[in-house]
PDB file of C-alpha atoms in Angstrom:
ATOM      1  CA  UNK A   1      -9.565   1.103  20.412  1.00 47.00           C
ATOM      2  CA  UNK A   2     -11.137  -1.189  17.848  1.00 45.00           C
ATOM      3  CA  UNK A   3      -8.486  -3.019  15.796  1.00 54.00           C
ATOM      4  CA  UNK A   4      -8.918  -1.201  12.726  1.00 86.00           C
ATOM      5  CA  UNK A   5      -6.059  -1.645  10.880  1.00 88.00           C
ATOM      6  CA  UNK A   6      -6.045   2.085   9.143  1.00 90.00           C
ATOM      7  CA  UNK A   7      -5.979   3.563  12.757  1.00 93.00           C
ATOM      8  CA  UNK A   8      -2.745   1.886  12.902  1.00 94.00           C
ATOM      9  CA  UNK A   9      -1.521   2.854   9.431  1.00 93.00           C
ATOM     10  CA  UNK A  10      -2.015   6.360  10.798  1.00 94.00           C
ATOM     11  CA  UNK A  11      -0.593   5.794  14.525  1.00 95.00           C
ATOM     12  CA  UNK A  12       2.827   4.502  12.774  1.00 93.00           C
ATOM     13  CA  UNK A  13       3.169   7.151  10.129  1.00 93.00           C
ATOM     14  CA  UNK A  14       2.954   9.740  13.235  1.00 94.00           C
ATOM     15  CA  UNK A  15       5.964   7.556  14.259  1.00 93.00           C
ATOM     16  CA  UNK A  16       8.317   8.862  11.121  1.00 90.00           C
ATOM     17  CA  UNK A  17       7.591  12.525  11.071  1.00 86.00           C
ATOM     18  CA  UNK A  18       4.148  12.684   9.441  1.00 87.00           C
ATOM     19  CA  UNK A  19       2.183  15.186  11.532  1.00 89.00           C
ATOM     20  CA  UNK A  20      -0.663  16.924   9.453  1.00 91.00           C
ATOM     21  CA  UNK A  21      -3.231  15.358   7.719  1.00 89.00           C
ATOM     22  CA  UNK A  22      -1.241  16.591   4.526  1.00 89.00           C
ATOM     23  CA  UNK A  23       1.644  15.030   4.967  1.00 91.00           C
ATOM     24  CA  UNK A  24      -0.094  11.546   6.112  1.00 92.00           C
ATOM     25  CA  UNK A  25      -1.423  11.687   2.320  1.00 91.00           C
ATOM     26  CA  UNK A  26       1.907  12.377   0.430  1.00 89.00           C
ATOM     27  CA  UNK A  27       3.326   9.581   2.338  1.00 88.00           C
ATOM     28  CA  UNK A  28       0.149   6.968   2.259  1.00 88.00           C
ATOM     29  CA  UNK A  29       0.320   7.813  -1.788  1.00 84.00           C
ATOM     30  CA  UNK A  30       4.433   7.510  -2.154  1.00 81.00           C
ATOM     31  CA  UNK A  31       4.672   4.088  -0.580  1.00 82.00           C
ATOM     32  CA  UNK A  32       2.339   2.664   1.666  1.00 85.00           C
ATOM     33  CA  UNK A  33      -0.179   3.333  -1.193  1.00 82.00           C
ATOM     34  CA  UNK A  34       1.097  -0.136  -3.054  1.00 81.00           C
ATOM     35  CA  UNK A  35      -0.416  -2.411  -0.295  1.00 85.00           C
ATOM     36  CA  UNK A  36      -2.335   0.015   2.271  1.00 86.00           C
ATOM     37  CA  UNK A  37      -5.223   2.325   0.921  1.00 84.00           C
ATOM     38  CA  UNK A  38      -6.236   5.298   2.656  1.00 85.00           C
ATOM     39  CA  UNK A  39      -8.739   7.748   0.856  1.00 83.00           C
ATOM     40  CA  UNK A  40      -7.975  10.812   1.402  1.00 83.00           C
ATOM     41  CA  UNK A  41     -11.522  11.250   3.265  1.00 89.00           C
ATOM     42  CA  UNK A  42     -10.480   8.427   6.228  1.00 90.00           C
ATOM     43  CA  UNK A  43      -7.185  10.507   7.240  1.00 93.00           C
ATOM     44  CA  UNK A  44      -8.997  13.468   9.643  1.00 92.00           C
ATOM     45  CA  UNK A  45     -11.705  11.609  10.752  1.00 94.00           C
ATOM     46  CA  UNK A  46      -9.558   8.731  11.607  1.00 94.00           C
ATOM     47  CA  UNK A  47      -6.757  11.709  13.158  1.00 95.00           C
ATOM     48  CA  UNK A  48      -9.866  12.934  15.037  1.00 95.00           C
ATOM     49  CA  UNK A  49     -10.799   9.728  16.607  1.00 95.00           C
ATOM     50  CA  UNK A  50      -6.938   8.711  17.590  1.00 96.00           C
ATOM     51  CA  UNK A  51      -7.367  12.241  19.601  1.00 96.00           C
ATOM     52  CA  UNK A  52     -10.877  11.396  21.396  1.00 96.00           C
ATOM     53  CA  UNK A  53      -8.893   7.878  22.565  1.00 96.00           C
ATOM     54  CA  UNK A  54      -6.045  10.037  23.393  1.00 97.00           C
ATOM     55  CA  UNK A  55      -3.591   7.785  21.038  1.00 97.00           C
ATOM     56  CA  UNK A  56      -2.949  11.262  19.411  1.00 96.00           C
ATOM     57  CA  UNK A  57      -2.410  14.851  20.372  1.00 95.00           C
ATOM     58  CA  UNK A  58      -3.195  18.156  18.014  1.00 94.00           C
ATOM     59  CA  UNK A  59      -2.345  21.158  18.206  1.00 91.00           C
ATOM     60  CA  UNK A  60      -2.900  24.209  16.428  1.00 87.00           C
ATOM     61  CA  UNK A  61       0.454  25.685  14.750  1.00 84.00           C
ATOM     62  CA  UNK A  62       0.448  29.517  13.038  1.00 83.00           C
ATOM     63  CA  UNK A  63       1.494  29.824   9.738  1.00 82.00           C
ATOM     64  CA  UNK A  64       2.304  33.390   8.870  1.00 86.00           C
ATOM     65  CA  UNK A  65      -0.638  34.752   5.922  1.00 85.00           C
ATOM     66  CA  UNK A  66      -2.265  31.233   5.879  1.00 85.00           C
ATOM     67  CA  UNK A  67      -5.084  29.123   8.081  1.00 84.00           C
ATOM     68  CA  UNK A  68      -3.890  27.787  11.417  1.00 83.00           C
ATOM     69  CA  UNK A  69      -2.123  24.090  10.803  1.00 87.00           C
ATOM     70  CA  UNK A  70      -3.594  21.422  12.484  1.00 91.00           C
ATOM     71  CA  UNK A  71      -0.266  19.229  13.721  1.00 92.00           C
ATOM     72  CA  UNK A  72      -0.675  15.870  15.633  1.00 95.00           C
ATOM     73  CA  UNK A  73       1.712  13.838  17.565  1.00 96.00           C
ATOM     74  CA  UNK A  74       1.433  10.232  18.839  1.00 96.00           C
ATOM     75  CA  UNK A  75       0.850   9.359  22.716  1.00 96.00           C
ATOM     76  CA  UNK A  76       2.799   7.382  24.650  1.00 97.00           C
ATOM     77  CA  UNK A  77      -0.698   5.272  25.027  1.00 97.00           C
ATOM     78  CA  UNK A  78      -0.671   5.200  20.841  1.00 96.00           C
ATOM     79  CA  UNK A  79       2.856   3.791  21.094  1.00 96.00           C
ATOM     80  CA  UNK A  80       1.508   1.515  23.894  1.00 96.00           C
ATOM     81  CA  UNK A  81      -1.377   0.422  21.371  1.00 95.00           C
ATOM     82  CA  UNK A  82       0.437   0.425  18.175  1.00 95.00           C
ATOM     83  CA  UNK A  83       3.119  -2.000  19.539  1.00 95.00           C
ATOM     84  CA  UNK A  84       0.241  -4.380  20.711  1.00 94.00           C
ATOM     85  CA  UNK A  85      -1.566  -4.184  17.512  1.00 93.00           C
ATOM     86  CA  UNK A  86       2.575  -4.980  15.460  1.00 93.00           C
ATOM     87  CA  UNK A  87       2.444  -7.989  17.872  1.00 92.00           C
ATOM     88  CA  UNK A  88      -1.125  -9.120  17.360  1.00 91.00           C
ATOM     89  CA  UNK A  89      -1.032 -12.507  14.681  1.00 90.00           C
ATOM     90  CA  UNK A  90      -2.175 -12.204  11.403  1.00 87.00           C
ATOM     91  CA  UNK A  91      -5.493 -13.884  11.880  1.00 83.00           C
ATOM     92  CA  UNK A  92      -6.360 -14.456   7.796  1.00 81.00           C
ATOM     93  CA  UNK A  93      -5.480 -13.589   4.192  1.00 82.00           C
ATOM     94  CA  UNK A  94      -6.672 -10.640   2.316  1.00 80.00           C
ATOM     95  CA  UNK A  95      -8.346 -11.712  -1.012  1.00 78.00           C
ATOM     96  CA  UNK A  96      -7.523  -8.887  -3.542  1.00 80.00           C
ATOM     97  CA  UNK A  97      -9.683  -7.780  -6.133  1.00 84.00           C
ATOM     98  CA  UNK A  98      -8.583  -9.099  -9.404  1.00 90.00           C
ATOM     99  CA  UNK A  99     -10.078  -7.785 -12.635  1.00 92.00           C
ATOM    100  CA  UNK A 100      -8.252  -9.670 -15.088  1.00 94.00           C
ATOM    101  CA  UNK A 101      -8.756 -13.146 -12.878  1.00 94.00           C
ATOM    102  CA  UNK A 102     -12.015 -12.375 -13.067  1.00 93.00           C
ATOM    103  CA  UNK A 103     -11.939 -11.770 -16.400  1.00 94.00           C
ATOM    104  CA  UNK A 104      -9.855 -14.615 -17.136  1.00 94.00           C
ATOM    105  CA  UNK A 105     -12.677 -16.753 -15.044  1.00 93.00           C
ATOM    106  CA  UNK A 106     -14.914 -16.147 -18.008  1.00 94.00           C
ATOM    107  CA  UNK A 107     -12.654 -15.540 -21.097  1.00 94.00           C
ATOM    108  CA  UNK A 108     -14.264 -18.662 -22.660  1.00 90.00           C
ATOM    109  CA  UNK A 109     -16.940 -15.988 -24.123  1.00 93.00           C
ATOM    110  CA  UNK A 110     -14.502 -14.560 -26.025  1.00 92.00           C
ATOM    111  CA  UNK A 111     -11.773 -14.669 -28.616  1.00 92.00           C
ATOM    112  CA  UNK A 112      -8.905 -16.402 -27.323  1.00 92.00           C
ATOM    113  CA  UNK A 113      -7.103 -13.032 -28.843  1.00 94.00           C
ATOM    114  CA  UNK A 114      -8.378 -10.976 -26.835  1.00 95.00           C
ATOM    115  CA  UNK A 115      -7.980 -12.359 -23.603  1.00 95.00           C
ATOM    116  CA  UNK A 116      -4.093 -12.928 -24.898  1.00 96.00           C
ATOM    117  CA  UNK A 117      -4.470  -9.023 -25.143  1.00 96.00           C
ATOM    118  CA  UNK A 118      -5.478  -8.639 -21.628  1.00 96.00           C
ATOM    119  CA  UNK A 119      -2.924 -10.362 -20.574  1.00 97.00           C
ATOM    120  CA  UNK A 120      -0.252  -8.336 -22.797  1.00 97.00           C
ATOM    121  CA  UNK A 121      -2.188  -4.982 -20.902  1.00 97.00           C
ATOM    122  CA  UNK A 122      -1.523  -6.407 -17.753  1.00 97.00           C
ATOM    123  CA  UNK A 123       1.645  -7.716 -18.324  1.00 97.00           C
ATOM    124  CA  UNK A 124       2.381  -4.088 -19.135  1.00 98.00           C
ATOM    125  CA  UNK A 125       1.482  -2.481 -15.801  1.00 97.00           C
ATOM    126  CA  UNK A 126       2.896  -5.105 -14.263  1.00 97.00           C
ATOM    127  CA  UNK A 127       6.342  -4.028 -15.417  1.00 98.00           C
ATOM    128  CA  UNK A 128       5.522  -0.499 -14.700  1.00 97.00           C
ATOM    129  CA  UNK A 129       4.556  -1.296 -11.078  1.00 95.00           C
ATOM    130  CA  UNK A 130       7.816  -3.467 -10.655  1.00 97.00           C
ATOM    131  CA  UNK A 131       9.948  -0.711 -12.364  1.00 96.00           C
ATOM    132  CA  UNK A 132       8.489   1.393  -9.572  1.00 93.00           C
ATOM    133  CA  UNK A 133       9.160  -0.712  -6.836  1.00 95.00           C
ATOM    134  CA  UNK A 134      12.870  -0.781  -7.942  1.00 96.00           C
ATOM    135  CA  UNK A 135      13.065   2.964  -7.919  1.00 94.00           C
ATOM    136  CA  UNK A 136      11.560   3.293  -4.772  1.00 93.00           C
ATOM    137  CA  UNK A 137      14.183   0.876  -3.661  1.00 94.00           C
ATOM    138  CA  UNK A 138      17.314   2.688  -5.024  1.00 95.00           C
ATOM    139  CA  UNK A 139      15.687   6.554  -3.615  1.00 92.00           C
ATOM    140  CA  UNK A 140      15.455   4.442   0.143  1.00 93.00           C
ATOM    141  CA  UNK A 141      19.170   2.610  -0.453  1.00 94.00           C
ATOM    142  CA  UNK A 142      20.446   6.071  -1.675  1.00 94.00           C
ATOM    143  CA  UNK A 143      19.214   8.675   0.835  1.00 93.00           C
ATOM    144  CA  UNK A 144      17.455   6.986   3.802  1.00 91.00           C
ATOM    145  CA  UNK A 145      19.653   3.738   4.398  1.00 92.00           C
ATOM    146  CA  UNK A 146      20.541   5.268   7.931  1.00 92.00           C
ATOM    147  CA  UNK A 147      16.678   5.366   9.024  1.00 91.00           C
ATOM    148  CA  UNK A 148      16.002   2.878  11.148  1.00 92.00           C
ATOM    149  CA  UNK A 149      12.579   2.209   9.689  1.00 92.00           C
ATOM    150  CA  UNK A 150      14.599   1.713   6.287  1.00 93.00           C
ATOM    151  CA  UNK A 151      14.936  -2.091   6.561  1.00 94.00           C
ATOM    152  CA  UNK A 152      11.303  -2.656   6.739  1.00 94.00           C
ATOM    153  CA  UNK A 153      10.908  -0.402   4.272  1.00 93.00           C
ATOM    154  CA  UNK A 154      13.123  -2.042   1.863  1.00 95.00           C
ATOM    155  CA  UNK A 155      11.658  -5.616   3.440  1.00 96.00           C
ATOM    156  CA  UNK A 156       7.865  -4.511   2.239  1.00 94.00           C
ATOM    157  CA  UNK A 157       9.692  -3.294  -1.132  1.00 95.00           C
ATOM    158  CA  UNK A 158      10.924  -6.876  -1.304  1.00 96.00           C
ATOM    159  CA  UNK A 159       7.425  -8.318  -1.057  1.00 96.00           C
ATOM    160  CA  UNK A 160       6.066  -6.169  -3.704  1.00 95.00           C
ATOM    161  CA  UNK A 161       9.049  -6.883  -6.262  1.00 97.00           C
ATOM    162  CA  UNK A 162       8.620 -10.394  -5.425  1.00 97.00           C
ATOM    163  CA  UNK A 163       4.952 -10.991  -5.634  1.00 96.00           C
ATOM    164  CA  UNK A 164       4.846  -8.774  -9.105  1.00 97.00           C
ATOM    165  CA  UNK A 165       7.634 -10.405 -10.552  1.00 98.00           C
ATOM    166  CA  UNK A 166       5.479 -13.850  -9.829  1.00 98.00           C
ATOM    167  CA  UNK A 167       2.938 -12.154 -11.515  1.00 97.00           C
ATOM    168  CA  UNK A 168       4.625 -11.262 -14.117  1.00 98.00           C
ATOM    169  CA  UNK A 169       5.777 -14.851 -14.582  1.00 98.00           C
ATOM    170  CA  UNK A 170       2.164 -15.937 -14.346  1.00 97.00           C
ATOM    171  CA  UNK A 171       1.171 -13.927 -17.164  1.00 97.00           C
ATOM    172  CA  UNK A 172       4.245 -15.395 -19.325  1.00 97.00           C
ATOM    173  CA  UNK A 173       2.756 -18.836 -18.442  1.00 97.00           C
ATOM    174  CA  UNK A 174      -0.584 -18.078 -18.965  1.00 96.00           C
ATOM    175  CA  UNK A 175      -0.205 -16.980 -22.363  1.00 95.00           C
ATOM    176  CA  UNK A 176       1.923 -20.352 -23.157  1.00 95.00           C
ATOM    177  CA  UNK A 177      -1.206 -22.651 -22.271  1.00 94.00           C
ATOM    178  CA  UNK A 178      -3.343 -20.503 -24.069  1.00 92.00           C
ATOM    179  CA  UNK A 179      -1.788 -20.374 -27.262  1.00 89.00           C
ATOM    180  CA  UNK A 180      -1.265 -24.213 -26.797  1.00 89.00           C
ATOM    181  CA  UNK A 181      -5.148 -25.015 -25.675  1.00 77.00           C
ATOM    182  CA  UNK A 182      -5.589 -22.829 -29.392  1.00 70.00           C
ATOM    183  CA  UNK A 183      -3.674 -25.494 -31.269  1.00 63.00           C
TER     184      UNK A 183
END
């Protein structure tokens, strides 16, 4: 298997209960959505090629007055390869798209006002995004806390607080040596 990291997104959310394409979504967009993206377009094809390697296993289920549901199941040679690819080192960073950085790059073409307004924006989803994280947090402390996936859970939650509080920070900071470069 190639070392595609979404394979392996997929592989371990077969390992907490998602088995149909369906619920792989709701699950990719309620958490693992705020670090991981999956279109909604990669999840069967990527399902279908876990099967041809045999990492995966489908099978057809009945559902009473609707299509047949497609339900698939991890392979004891998918736990095999997901455990290798969890122990595999992190070989480099990801460099994340930034529009306001970019932005920022360049803001000397504009009104100093404006880019203090971009930051404000930001700043603004910023909060939103951490506000999120928290809730996310308190649903996982509240009702999953016995899972024994829920301390990694609440460890990548800890990143993402983290990191956006930083940001958040950053912004705060930013705007201070702006207003003073004004004066």
């Amino acid at each position: 298997m190639s070392k595609e990291n979404t394979q392996f997104a997929i592989l371990g959310l077969l390992t907490i209960g998602c088995q149909t394409g369906y619920s792989i979504k709701q699950t990719m967009d309620g958490s693992l959505n705020h670090f991981w993206k999956i279109s909604y377009g990669q999840i069967y094809p990527t399902l279908k090629k876990l099967v041809d390697n045999g990492y995966a296993s489908v099978q057809d289920t009945s559902q009473e007055g609707k299509p047949d549901k497609k339900e698939y199941h991890i392979t004891e040679k998918g736990k095999i390869a997901l455990k290798e690819w969890l122990q595999d080192p992190i070989l480099d960073l990801s460099i994340d798209k930034n529009e306001l950085l970019l932005k920022l790059f360049f803001s000397r073409h504009q009104d100093p006002s404006r880019t203090m307004d971009l930051l404000d924006s930001y700043k603004e989803k910023l909060t939103i995004r951490h506000d999120t994280f928290q809730a996310i947090s308190k649903r996982i402390n509240e009702n999953h806390i016995q899972d024994t996936d829920a301390p990694y859970w609440l460890m990548t939650l800890d990143y993402g607080l983290c990191t956006t509080k930083a940001a958040i920070d950053w912004c705060e900071q930013t705007k201070i040596k702006l207003l003073s470069k004004e004066r």
